[in-house]
PDB file of C-alpha atoms in Angstrom:
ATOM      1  CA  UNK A   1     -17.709 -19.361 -36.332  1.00 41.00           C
ATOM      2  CA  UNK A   2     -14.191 -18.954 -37.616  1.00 40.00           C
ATOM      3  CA  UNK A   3     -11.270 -21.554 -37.343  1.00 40.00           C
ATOM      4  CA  UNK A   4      -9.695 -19.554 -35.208  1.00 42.00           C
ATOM      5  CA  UNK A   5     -12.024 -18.970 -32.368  1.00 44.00           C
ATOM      6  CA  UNK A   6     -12.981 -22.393 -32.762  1.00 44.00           C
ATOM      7  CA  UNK A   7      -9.039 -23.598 -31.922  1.00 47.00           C
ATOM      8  CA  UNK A   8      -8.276 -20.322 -30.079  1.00 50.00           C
ATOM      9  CA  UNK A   9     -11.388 -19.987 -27.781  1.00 54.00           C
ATOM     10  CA  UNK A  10     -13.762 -21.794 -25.240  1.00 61.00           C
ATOM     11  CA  UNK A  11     -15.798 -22.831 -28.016  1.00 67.00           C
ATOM     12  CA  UNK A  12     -13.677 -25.614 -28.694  1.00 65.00           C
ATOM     13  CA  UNK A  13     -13.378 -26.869 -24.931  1.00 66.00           C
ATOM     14  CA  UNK A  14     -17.169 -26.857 -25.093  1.00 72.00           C
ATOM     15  CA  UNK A  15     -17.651 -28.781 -28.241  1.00 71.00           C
ATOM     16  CA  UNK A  16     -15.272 -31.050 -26.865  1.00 68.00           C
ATOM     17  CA  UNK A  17     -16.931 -31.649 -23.941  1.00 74.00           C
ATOM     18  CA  UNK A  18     -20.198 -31.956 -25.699  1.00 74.00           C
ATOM     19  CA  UNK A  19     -18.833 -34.820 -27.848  1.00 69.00           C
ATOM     20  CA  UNK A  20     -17.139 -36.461 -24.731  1.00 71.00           C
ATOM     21  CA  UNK A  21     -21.039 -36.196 -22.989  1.00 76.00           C
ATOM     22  CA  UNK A  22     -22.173 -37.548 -26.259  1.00 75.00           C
ATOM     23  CA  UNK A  23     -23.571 -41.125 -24.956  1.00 76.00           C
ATOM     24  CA  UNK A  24     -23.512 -42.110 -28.961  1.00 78.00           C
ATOM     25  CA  UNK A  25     -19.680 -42.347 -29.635  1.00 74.00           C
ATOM     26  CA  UNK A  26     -17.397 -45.306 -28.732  1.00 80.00           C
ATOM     27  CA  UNK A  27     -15.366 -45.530 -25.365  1.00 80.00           C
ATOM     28  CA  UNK A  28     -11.977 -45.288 -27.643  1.00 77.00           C
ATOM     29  CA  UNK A  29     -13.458 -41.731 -29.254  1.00 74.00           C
ATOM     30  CA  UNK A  30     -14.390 -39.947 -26.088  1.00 71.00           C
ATOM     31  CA  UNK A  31     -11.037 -41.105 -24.429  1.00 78.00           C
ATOM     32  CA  UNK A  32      -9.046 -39.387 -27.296  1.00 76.00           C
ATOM     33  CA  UNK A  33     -11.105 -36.104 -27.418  1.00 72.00           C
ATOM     34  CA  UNK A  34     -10.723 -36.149 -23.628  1.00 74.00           C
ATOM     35  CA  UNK A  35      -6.993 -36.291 -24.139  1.00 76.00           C
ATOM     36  CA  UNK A  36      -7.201 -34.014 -26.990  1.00 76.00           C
ATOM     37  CA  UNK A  37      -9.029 -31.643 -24.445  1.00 72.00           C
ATOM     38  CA  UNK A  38      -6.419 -31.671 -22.060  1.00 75.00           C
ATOM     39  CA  UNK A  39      -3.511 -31.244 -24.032  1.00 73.00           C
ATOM     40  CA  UNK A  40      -5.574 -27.751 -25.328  1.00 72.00           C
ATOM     41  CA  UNK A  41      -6.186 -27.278 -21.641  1.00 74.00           C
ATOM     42  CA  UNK A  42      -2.354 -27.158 -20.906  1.00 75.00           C
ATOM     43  CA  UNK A  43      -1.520 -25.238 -24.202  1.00 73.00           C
ATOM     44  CA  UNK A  44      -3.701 -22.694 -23.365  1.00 71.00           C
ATOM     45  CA  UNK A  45      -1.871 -22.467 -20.016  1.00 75.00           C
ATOM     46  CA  UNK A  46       1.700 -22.374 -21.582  1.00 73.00           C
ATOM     47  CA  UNK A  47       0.755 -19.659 -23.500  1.00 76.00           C
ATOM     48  CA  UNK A  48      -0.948 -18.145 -20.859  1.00 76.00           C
ATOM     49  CA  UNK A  49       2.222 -18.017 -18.399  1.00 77.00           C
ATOM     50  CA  UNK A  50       4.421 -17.039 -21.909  1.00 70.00           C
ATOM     51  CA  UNK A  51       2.639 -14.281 -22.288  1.00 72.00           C
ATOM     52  CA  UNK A  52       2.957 -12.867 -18.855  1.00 71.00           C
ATOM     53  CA  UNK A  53       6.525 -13.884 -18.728  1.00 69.00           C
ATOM     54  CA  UNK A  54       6.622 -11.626 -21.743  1.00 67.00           C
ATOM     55  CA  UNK A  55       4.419  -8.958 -20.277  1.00 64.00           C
ATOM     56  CA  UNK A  56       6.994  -9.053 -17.012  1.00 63.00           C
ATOM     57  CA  UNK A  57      10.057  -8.768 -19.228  1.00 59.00           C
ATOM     58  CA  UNK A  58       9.115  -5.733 -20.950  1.00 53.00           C
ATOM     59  CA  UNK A  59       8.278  -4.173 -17.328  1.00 51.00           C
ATOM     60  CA  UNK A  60      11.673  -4.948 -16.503  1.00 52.00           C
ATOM     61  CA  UNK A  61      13.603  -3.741 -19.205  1.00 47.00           C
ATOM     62  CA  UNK A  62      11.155  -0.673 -19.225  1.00 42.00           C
ATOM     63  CA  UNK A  63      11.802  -0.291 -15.117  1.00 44.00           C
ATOM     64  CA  UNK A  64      15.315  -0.736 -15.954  1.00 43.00           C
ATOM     65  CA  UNK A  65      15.677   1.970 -18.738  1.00 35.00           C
ATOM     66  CA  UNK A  66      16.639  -0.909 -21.471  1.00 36.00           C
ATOM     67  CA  UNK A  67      19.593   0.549 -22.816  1.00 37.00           C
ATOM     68  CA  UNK A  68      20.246   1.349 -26.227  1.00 37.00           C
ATOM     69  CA  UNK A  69      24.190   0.801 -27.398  1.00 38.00           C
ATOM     70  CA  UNK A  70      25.328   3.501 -29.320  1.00 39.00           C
ATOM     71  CA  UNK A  71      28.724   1.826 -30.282  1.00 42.00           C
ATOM     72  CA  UNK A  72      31.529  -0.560 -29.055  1.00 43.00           C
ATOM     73  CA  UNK A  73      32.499   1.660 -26.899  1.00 47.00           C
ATOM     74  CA  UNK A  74      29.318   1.021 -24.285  1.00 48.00           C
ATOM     75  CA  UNK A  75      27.106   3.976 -24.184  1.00 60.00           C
ATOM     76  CA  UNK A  76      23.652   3.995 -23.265  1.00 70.00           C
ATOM     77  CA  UNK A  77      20.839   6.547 -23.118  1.00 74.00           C
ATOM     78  CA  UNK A  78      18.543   6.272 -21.094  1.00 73.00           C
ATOM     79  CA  UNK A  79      15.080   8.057 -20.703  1.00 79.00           C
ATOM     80  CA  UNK A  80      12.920   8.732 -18.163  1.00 78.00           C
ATOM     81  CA  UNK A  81       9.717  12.025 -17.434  1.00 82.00           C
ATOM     82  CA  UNK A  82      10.877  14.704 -15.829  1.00 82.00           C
ATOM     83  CA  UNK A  83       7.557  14.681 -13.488  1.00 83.00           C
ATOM     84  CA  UNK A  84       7.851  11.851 -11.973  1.00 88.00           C
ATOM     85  CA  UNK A  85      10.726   9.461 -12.844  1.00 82.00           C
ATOM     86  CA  UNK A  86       8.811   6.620 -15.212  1.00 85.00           C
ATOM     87  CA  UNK A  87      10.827   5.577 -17.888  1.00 84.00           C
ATOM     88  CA  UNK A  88      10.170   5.582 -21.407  1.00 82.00           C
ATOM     89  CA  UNK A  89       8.363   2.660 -22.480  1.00 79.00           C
ATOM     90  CA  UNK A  90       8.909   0.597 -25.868  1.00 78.00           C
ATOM     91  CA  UNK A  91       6.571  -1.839 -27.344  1.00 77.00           C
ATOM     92  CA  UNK A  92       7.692  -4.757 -29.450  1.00 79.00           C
ATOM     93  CA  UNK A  93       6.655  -4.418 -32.955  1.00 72.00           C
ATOM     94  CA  UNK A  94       8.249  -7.489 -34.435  1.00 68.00           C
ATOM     95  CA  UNK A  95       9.195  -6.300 -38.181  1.00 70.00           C
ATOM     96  CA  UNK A  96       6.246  -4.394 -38.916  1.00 70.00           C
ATOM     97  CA  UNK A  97       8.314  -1.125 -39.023  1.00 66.00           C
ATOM     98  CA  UNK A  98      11.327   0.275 -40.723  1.00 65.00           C
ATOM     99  CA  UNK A  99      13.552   1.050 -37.793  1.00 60.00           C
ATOM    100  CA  UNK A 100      13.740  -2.088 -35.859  1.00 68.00           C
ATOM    101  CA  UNK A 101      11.489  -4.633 -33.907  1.00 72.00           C
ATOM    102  CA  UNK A 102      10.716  -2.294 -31.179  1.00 76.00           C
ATOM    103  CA  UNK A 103       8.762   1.238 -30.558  1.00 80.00           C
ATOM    104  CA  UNK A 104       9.491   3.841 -28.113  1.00 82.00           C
ATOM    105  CA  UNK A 105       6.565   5.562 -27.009  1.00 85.00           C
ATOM    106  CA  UNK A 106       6.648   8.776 -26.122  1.00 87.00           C
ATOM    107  CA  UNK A 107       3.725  10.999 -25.001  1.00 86.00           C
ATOM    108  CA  UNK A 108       3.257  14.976 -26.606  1.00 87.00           C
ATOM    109  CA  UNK A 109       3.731  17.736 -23.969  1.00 89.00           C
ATOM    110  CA  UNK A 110       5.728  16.409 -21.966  1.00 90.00           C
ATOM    111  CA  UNK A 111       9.098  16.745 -20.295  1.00 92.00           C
ATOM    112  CA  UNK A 112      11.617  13.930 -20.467  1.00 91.00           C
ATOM    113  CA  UNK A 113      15.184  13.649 -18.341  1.00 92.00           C
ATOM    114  CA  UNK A 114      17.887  11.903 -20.969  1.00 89.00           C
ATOM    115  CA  UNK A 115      20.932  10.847 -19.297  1.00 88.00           C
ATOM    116  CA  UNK A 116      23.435   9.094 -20.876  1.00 85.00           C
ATOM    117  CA  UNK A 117      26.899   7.390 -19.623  1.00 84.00           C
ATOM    118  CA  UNK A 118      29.778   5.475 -21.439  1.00 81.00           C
ATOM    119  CA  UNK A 119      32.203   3.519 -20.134  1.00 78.00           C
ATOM    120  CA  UNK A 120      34.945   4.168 -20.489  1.00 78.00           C
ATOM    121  CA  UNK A 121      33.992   7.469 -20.137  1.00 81.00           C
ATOM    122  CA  UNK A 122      34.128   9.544 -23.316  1.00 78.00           C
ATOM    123  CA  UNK A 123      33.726  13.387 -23.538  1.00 80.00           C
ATOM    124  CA  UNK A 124      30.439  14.523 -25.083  1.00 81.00           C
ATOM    125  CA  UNK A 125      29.234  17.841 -26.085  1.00 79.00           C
ATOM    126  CA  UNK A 126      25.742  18.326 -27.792  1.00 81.00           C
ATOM    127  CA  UNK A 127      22.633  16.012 -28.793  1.00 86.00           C
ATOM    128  CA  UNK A 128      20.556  16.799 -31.570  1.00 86.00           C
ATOM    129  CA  UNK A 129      16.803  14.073 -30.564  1.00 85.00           C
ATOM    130  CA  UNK A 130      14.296  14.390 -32.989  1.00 83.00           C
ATOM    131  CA  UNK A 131      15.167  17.751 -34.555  1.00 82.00           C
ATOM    132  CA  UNK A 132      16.294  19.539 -31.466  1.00 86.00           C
ATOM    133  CA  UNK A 133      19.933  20.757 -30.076  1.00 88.00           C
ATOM    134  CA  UNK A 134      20.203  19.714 -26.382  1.00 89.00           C
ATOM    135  CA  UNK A 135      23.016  20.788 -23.943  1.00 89.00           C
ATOM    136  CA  UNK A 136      24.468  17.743 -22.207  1.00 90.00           C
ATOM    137  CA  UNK A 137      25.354  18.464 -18.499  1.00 90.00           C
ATOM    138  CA  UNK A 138      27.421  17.030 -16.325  1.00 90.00           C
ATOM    139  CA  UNK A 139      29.753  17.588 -12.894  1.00 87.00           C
ATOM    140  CA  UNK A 140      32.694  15.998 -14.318  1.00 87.00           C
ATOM    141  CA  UNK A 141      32.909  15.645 -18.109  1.00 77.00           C
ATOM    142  CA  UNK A 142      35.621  12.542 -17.243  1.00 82.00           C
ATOM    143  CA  UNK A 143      32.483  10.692 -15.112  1.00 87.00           C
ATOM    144  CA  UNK A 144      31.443   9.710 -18.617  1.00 85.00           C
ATOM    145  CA  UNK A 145      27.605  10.511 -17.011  1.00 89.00           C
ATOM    146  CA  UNK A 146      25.720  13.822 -18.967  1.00 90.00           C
ATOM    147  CA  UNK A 147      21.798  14.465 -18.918  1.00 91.00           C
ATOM    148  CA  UNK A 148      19.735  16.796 -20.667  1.00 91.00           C
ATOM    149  CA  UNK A 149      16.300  17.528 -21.412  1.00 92.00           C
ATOM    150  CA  UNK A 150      13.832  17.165 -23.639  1.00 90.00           C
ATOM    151  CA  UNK A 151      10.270  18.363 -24.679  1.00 91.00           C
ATOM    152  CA  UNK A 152       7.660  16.832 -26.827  1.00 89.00           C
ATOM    153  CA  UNK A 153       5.425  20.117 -26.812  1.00 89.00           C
ATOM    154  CA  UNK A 154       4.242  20.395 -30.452  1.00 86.00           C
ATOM    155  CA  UNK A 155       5.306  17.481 -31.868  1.00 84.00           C
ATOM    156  CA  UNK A 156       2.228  15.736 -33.661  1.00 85.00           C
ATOM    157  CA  UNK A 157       0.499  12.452 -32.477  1.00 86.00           C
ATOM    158  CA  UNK A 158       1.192   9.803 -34.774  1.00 82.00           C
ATOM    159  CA  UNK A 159      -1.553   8.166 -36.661  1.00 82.00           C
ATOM    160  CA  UNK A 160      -2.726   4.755 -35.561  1.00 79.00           C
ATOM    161  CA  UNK A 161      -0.582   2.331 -37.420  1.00 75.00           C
ATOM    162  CA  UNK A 162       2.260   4.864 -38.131  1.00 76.00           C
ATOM    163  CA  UNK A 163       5.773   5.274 -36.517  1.00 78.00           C
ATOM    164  CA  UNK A 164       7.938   8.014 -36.872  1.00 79.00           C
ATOM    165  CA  UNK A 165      11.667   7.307 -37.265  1.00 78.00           C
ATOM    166  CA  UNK A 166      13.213   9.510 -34.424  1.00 80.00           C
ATOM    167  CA  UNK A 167      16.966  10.226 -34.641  1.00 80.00           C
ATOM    168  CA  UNK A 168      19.347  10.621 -32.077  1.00 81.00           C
ATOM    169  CA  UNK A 169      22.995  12.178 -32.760  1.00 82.00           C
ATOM    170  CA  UNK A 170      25.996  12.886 -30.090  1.00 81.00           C
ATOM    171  CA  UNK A 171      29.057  15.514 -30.718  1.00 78.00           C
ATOM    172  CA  UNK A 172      31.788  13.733 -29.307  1.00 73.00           C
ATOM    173  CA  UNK A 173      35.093  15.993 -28.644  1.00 66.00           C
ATOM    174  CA  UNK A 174      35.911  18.247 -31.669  1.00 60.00           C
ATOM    175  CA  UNK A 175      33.756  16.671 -34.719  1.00 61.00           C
ATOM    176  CA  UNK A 176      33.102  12.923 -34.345  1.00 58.00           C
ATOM    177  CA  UNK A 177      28.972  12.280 -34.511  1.00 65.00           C
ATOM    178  CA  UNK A 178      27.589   9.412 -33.448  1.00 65.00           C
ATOM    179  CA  UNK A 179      23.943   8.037 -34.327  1.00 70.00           C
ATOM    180  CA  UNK A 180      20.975   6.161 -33.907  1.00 68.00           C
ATOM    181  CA  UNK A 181      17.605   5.691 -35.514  1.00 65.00           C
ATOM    182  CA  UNK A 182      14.814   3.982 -34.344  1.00 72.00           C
ATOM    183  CA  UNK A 183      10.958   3.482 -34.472  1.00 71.00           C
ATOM    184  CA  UNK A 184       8.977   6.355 -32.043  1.00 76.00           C
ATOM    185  CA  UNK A 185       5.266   6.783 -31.243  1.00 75.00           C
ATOM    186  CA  UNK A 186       4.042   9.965 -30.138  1.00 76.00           C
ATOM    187  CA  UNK A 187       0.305   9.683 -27.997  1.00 76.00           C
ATOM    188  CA  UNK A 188      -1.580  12.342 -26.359  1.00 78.00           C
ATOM    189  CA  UNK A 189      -0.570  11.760 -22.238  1.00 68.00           C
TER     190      UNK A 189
END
């Protein structure tokens, strides 16, 4: 058995207890592994409870459409299936990856709704996602609110491991292009 298990799993509460039932050792020795047991008892419960606190904050942000600021000026884009509303999901990679501590997952052959608002409103006019040209639309191009939308049909599932770095551009007015990379996942739906 491994260090880690041993630490990490209910191993370790059992050998604990097994030295605690031990009738061999000193009162002074089983009192301190009994603490000892404890305190692993309310570590594992911290972490526990951290990770669902984690697990509940990435449902948020994900329910929420965590935006993504393209600039000072506030804009966000936002991304959600065309089906049936669910947003796009990300998954936090820490610094495993080139284009930032989180992955957007995206599954192939499938329609996705981008909208995308800035306040104060700014004019846009085309974005270019992951190799393709999408029309923005919008009822009034001073609302600073546009959506589009977007198919995944062909692109490749990535390999397990792999990210691809997806880019995002937006033609604002006459010529001014703004951008943003970051880490994508494509899966099979």
């Amino acid at each position: 058995m491994d260090a880690a298990t041993l630490v990490n799993g209910d191993d370790f509460c059992r050998a604990v207890e097994l030295v605690i039932n031990d009738q061999s050792l000193p009162a002074h020795l089983k009192a301190a592994m009994g603490g000892i047991l404890d305190v692993k008892l309310q570590l594992n419960a911290v972490i526990k409870r951290n990770e669902e606190l984690i697990e509940e904050n990435a449902m948020v942000r994900a329910k929420n459409c965590d935006s993504v600021k393209l600039s000072d000026a506030h804009q966000c884009v936002r991304g959600s299936r065309s089906e049936n509303g669910d947003p796009v999901v990300y998954k936090v990679d820490g610094e495993r990856f080139e284009g930032g501590t989180r992955t957007l997952k995206f599954a192939t052959n499938t329609r996705y709704r981008i909208t995308l608002s800035s306040k104060p409103p700014a004019e846009f006019h085309h974005m270019h996602l992951a190799g393709c040209d999408l029309q923005l639309h919008t009822d009034d191009p001073k609302s600073g609110e546009y959506s589009t939308e977007w198919n995944t049909t062909g692109i490749d599932v990535c390999k397990k491991g792999a990210r691809n770095n997806i880019g995002l551009t937006l033609q604002v007015r006459s010529s001014t292009v703004l951008g943003l990379f970051s880490d994508c996942a494509y899966y099979t739906a």
